[in-house]
Amino acid sequence: MPEPKFEEVFGGFQVTFYKDIYTEEHLRELGLNDRQIRAVLYVKEKGKITNKEYQELFKVSRITATRDLSELVEKGILMRVGRGKRGIKYVIQMMQK
């Protein structure tokens, strides 16, 4: 579960709790394939994944890895960070309330 957010509000304080939307069950409901689900859970644990790591973890071609990762970006689950072939990593998008 993501860390809560603490804020001072009108002389008091407010705590915002975020739910973990990246559960296997929820990811299946979004129509992700098994590789994509395992990749999201991997990123949750490790903090990032590269296209090369995706290829090695799931024994797929670069084209398949690129397609799967691009779909995760399009669905707002992962976000691309960095530039160039070697500099791009995929990380979890902001958790939702």
Short mmCIF file of N, CA and C in Angstrom, two decimals:
data_model
loop_
_atom_site.label_atom_id
_atom_site.label_comp_id
_atom_site.label_asym_id
_atom_site.label_seq_id
_atom_site.Cartn_x
_atom_site.Cartn_y
_atom_site.Cartn_z
N MET A 1 0.85 -1.18 0.00
CA MET A 1 0.00 0.00 0.00
C MET A 1 0.90 1.24 0.00
N PRO A 2 0.56 2.25 -0.81
CA PRO A 2 1.36 3.47 -0.85
C PRO A 2 1.34 4.21 0.48
N GLU A 3 2.39 5.00 0.69
CA GLU A 3 2.49 5.79 1.91
C GLU A 3 1.37 6.83 1.96
N PRO A 4 0.80 7.07 3.16
CA PRO A 4 -0.24 8.11 3.27
C PRO A 4 0.38 9.50 3.14
N LYS A 5 -0.44 10.47 2.80
CA LYS A 5 -0.01 11.86 2.66
C LYS A 5 -0.54 12.64 3.86
N PHE A 6 0.36 13.34 4.57
CA PHE A 6 -0.01 14.15 5.73
C PHE A 6 0.06 15.61 5.34
N GLU A 7 -1.01 16.37 5.66
CA GLU A 7 -1.07 17.78 5.33
C GLU A 7 -1.65 18.57 6.49
N GLU A 8 -1.16 19.80 6.65
CA GLU A 8 -1.77 20.72 7.62
C GLU A 8 -2.89 21.45 6.90
N VAL A 9 -4.08 21.43 7.49
CA VAL A 9 -5.24 22.03 6.86
C VAL A 9 -6.03 22.81 7.91
N PHE A 10 -6.18 24.10 7.71
CA PHE A 10 -6.99 24.95 8.58
C PHE A 10 -6.72 24.72 10.07
N GLY A 11 -5.46 24.73 10.45
CA GLY A 11 -5.11 24.60 11.86
C GLY A 11 -5.16 23.16 12.37
N GLY A 12 -5.55 22.23 11.55
CA GLY A 12 -5.57 20.82 11.91
C GLY A 12 -4.69 20.05 10.94
N PHE A 13 -4.96 18.80 10.81
CA PHE A 13 -4.21 18.05 9.82
C PHE A 13 -5.13 17.05 9.12
N GLN A 14 -4.69 16.65 7.96
CA GLN A 14 -5.45 15.72 7.14
C GLN A 14 -4.51 14.61 6.70
N VAL A 15 -5.00 13.39 6.75
CA VAL A 15 -4.24 12.24 6.28
C VAL A 15 -5.00 11.65 5.10
N THR A 16 -4.31 11.48 3.97
CA THR A 16 -4.92 10.87 2.79
C THR A 16 -4.30 9.50 2.60
N PHE A 17 -5.14 8.49 2.56
CA PHE A 17 -4.69 7.13 2.31
C PHE A 17 -4.96 6.79 0.85
N TYR A 18 -4.01 6.13 0.23
CA TYR A 18 -4.15 5.72 -1.16
C TYR A 18 -4.28 4.21 -1.22
N LYS A 19 -5.20 3.75 -2.05
CA LYS A 19 -5.35 2.31 -2.19
C LYS A 19 -4.39 1.81 -3.26
N ASP A 20 -4.01 0.58 -3.14
CA ASP A 20 -3.12 -0.05 -4.12
C ASP A 20 -3.99 -0.61 -5.24
N ILE A 21 -3.98 0.08 -6.38
CA ILE A 21 -4.81 -0.38 -7.49
C ILE A 21 -4.07 -1.41 -8.34
N TYR A 22 -2.82 -1.67 -8.01
CA TYR A 22 -2.01 -2.58 -8.82
C TYR A 22 -1.98 -3.98 -8.23
N THR A 23 -3.16 -4.51 -7.96
CA THR A 23 -3.26 -5.90 -7.51
C THR A 23 -3.46 -6.77 -8.74
N GLU A 24 -3.12 -8.04 -8.62
CA GLU A 24 -3.28 -8.96 -9.75
C GLU A 24 -4.73 -9.00 -10.23
N GLU A 25 -5.65 -9.03 -9.30
CA GLU A 25 -7.08 -9.09 -9.65
C GLU A 25 -7.50 -7.87 -10.47
N HIS A 26 -7.11 -6.68 -10.00
CA HIS A 26 -7.49 -5.45 -10.71
C HIS A 26 -6.83 -5.39 -12.08
N LEU A 27 -5.57 -5.81 -12.17
CA LEU A 27 -4.87 -5.78 -13.46
C LEU A 27 -5.52 -6.72 -14.46
N ARG A 28 -6.02 -7.87 -13.98
CA ARG A 28 -6.75 -8.79 -14.86
C ARG A 28 -8.03 -8.14 -15.38
N GLU A 29 -8.71 -7.40 -14.51
CA GLU A 29 -9.94 -6.70 -14.91
C GLU A 29 -9.66 -5.66 -16.00
N LEU A 30 -8.44 -5.14 -16.03
CA LEU A 30 -8.07 -4.15 -17.04
C LEU A 30 -7.73 -4.81 -18.38
N GLY A 31 -7.74 -6.14 -18.41
CA GLY A 31 -7.49 -6.85 -19.66
C GLY A 31 -6.03 -7.08 -19.98
N LEU A 32 -5.17 -7.00 -18.98
CA LEU A 32 -3.74 -7.23 -19.22
C LEU A 32 -3.45 -8.71 -19.39
N ASN A 33 -2.43 -9.02 -20.19
CA ASN A 33 -2.02 -10.41 -20.33
C ASN A 33 -1.12 -10.80 -19.15
N ASP A 34 -0.82 -12.08 -19.02
CA ASP A 34 -0.04 -12.56 -17.87
C ASP A 34 1.33 -11.89 -17.78
N ARG A 35 1.99 -11.70 -18.92
CA ARG A 35 3.31 -11.04 -18.89
C ARG A 35 3.19 -9.63 -18.34
N GLN A 36 2.19 -8.91 -18.82
CA GLN A 36 2.02 -7.52 -18.39
C GLN A 36 1.72 -7.45 -16.89
N ILE A 37 0.90 -8.36 -16.41
CA ILE A 37 0.59 -8.39 -14.97
C ILE A 37 1.86 -8.65 -14.17
N ARG A 38 2.62 -9.65 -14.60
CA ARG A 38 3.86 -9.98 -13.89
C ARG A 38 4.85 -8.82 -13.96
N ALA A 39 4.87 -8.09 -15.09
CA ALA A 39 5.76 -6.94 -15.23
C ALA A 39 5.37 -5.82 -14.26
N VAL A 40 4.07 -5.55 -14.15
CA VAL A 40 3.62 -4.49 -13.22
C VAL A 40 3.98 -4.88 -11.78
N LEU A 41 3.76 -6.12 -11.42
CA LEU A 41 4.13 -6.57 -10.07
C LEU A 41 5.63 -6.49 -9.86
N TYR A 42 6.41 -6.76 -10.90
CA TYR A 42 7.87 -6.65 -10.85
C TYR A 42 8.27 -5.19 -10.60
N VAL A 43 7.65 -4.26 -11.35
CA VAL A 43 7.97 -2.84 -11.20
C VAL A 43 7.56 -2.35 -9.81
N LYS A 44 6.45 -2.86 -9.31
CA LYS A 44 6.02 -2.51 -7.95
C LYS A 44 7.09 -2.88 -6.94
N GLU A 45 7.70 -4.03 -7.13
CA GLU A 45 8.72 -4.53 -6.21
C GLU A 45 10.09 -3.89 -6.43
N LYS A 46 10.50 -3.77 -7.69
CA LYS A 46 11.86 -3.32 -8.02
C LYS A 46 11.97 -1.82 -8.31
N GLY A 47 10.84 -1.19 -8.62
CA GLY A 47 10.87 0.25 -8.87
C GLY A 47 10.93 0.64 -10.34
N LYS A 48 11.38 -0.28 -11.20
CA LYS A 48 11.49 0.04 -12.63
C LYS A 48 11.67 -1.24 -13.43
N ILE A 49 11.51 -1.11 -14.76
CA ILE A 49 11.83 -2.19 -15.68
C ILE A 49 12.27 -1.53 -16.98
N THR A 50 13.21 -2.16 -17.67
CA THR A 50 13.63 -1.69 -18.99
C THR A 50 13.08 -2.67 -20.03
N ASN A 51 13.15 -2.28 -21.29
CA ASN A 51 12.71 -3.16 -22.36
C ASN A 51 13.57 -4.42 -22.36
N LYS A 52 14.86 -4.27 -22.15
CA LYS A 52 15.78 -5.42 -22.14
C LYS A 52 15.44 -6.37 -20.99
N GLU A 53 15.16 -5.83 -19.81
CA GLU A 53 14.77 -6.68 -18.68
C GLU A 53 13.48 -7.43 -19.00
N TYR A 54 12.52 -6.74 -19.62
CA TYR A 54 11.24 -7.37 -19.99
C TYR A 54 11.51 -8.54 -20.93
N GLN A 55 12.35 -8.33 -21.93
CA GLN A 55 12.69 -9.39 -22.89
C GLN A 55 13.30 -10.60 -22.18
N GLU A 56 14.21 -10.33 -21.26
CA GLU A 56 14.90 -11.42 -20.55
C GLU A 56 13.98 -12.14 -19.57
N LEU A 57 13.17 -11.38 -18.84
CA LEU A 57 12.27 -11.99 -17.86
C LEU A 57 11.23 -12.90 -18.51
N PHE A 58 10.70 -12.48 -19.66
CA PHE A 58 9.57 -13.18 -20.26
C PHE A 58 9.93 -13.92 -21.55
N LYS A 59 11.22 -13.89 -21.91
CA LYS A 59 11.69 -14.63 -23.09
C LYS A 59 10.90 -14.25 -24.34
N VAL A 60 10.81 -12.93 -24.58
CA VAL A 60 10.08 -12.42 -25.74
C VAL A 60 11.01 -11.56 -26.58
N SER A 61 10.59 -11.27 -27.80
CA SER A 61 11.36 -10.42 -28.70
C SER A 61 11.27 -8.96 -28.26
N ARG A 62 12.16 -8.15 -28.82
CA ARG A 62 12.15 -6.72 -28.53
C ARG A 62 10.82 -6.11 -28.97
N ILE A 63 10.31 -6.55 -30.10
CA ILE A 63 9.04 -6.01 -30.62
C ILE A 63 7.88 -6.32 -29.67
N THR A 64 7.83 -7.56 -29.16
CA THR A 64 6.77 -7.93 -28.22
C THR A 64 6.90 -7.13 -26.92
N ALA A 65 8.13 -7.00 -26.42
CA ALA A 65 8.35 -6.23 -25.19
C ALA A 65 7.91 -4.78 -25.38
N THR A 66 8.29 -4.20 -26.51
CA THR A 66 7.92 -2.81 -26.80
C THR A 66 6.41 -2.66 -26.88
N ARG A 67 5.74 -3.58 -27.55
CA ARG A 67 4.27 -3.53 -27.68
C ARG A 67 3.60 -3.64 -26.30
N ASP A 68 4.03 -4.63 -25.49
CA ASP A 68 3.44 -4.82 -24.17
C ASP A 68 3.66 -3.60 -23.28
N LEU A 69 4.88 -3.07 -23.27
CA LEU A 69 5.19 -1.92 -22.42
C LEU A 69 4.45 -0.67 -22.91
N SER A 70 4.36 -0.49 -24.21
CA SER A 70 3.62 0.66 -24.76
C SER A 70 2.15 0.60 -24.37
N GLU A 71 1.58 -0.59 -24.38
CA GLU A 71 0.18 -0.75 -23.98
C GLU A 71 0.00 -0.38 -22.50
N LEU A 72 0.96 -0.75 -21.66
CA LEU A 72 0.89 -0.39 -20.24
C LEU A 72 0.98 1.12 -20.05
N VAL A 73 1.77 1.78 -20.89
CA VAL A 73 1.86 3.25 -20.84
C VAL A 73 0.54 3.86 -21.31
N GLU A 74 -0.01 3.36 -22.41
CA GLU A 74 -1.28 3.88 -22.95
C GLU A 74 -2.41 3.74 -21.95
N LYS A 75 -2.39 2.66 -21.16
CA LYS A 75 -3.45 2.44 -20.17
C LYS A 75 -3.21 3.23 -18.88
N GLY A 76 -2.10 3.97 -18.82
CA GLY A 76 -1.82 4.81 -17.66
C GLY A 76 -1.29 4.05 -16.46
N ILE A 77 -0.79 2.83 -16.67
CA ILE A 77 -0.29 2.02 -15.57
C ILE A 77 1.20 2.29 -15.36
N LEU A 78 1.95 2.30 -16.45
CA LEU A 78 3.38 2.62 -16.38
C LEU A 78 3.62 3.95 -17.07
N MET A 79 4.78 4.53 -16.77
CA MET A 79 5.19 5.79 -17.37
C MET A 79 6.63 5.62 -17.85
N ARG A 80 6.91 6.12 -19.05
CA ARG A 80 8.28 6.09 -19.59
C ARG A 80 9.08 7.21 -18.96
N VAL A 81 10.32 6.87 -18.58
CA VAL A 81 11.23 7.86 -18.00
C VAL A 81 12.56 7.73 -18.71
N GLY A 82 13.15 8.84 -19.13
CA GLY A 82 14.45 8.82 -19.79
C GLY A 82 14.34 8.96 -21.28
N ARG A 83 15.53 8.94 -21.93
CA ARG A 83 15.60 9.13 -23.37
C ARG A 83 16.56 8.14 -24.00
N GLY A 84 16.43 7.96 -25.29
CA GLY A 84 17.33 7.08 -26.02
C GLY A 84 17.04 5.62 -25.76
N LYS A 85 17.65 4.76 -26.55
CA LYS A 85 17.38 3.32 -26.41
C LYS A 85 17.79 2.80 -25.04
N ARG A 86 18.95 3.20 -24.56
CA ARG A 86 19.47 2.64 -23.31
C ARG A 86 18.98 3.38 -22.06
N GLY A 87 18.45 4.58 -22.25
CA GLY A 87 18.08 5.38 -21.10
C GLY A 87 16.63 5.26 -20.66
N ILE A 88 15.81 4.53 -21.40
CA ILE A 88 14.38 4.48 -21.09
C ILE A 88 14.10 3.40 -20.05
N LYS A 89 13.38 3.83 -19.01
CA LYS A 89 12.91 2.91 -17.97
C LYS A 89 11.40 3.11 -17.88
N TYR A 90 10.75 2.11 -17.36
CA TYR A 90 9.30 2.19 -17.14
C TYR A 90 9.06 2.10 -15.65
N VAL A 91 8.28 3.03 -15.12
CA VAL A 91 7.97 3.08 -13.69
C VAL A 91 6.46 3.15 -13.51
N ILE A 92 6.01 2.86 -12.31
CA ILE A 92 4.58 2.92 -11.99
C ILE A 92 4.10 4.37 -12.04
N GLN A 93 2.94 4.57 -12.68
CA GLN A 93 2.29 5.89 -12.64
C GLN A 93 1.90 6.18 -11.19
N MET A 94 1.58 7.40 -10.92
CA MET A 94 1.13 7.78 -9.57
C MET A 94 -0.04 6.90 -9.13
N MET A 95 -0.01 6.49 -7.88
CA MET A 95 -1.12 5.72 -7.32
C MET A 95 -2.33 6.64 -7.24
N GLN A 96 -3.52 6.07 -7.40
CA GLN A 96 -4.75 6.85 -7.34
C GLN A 96 -5.39 6.73 -5.97
N LYS A 97 -6.15 7.75 -5.60
CA LYS A 97 -6.86 7.74 -4.31
C LYS A 97 -7.94 6.70 -4.33
#
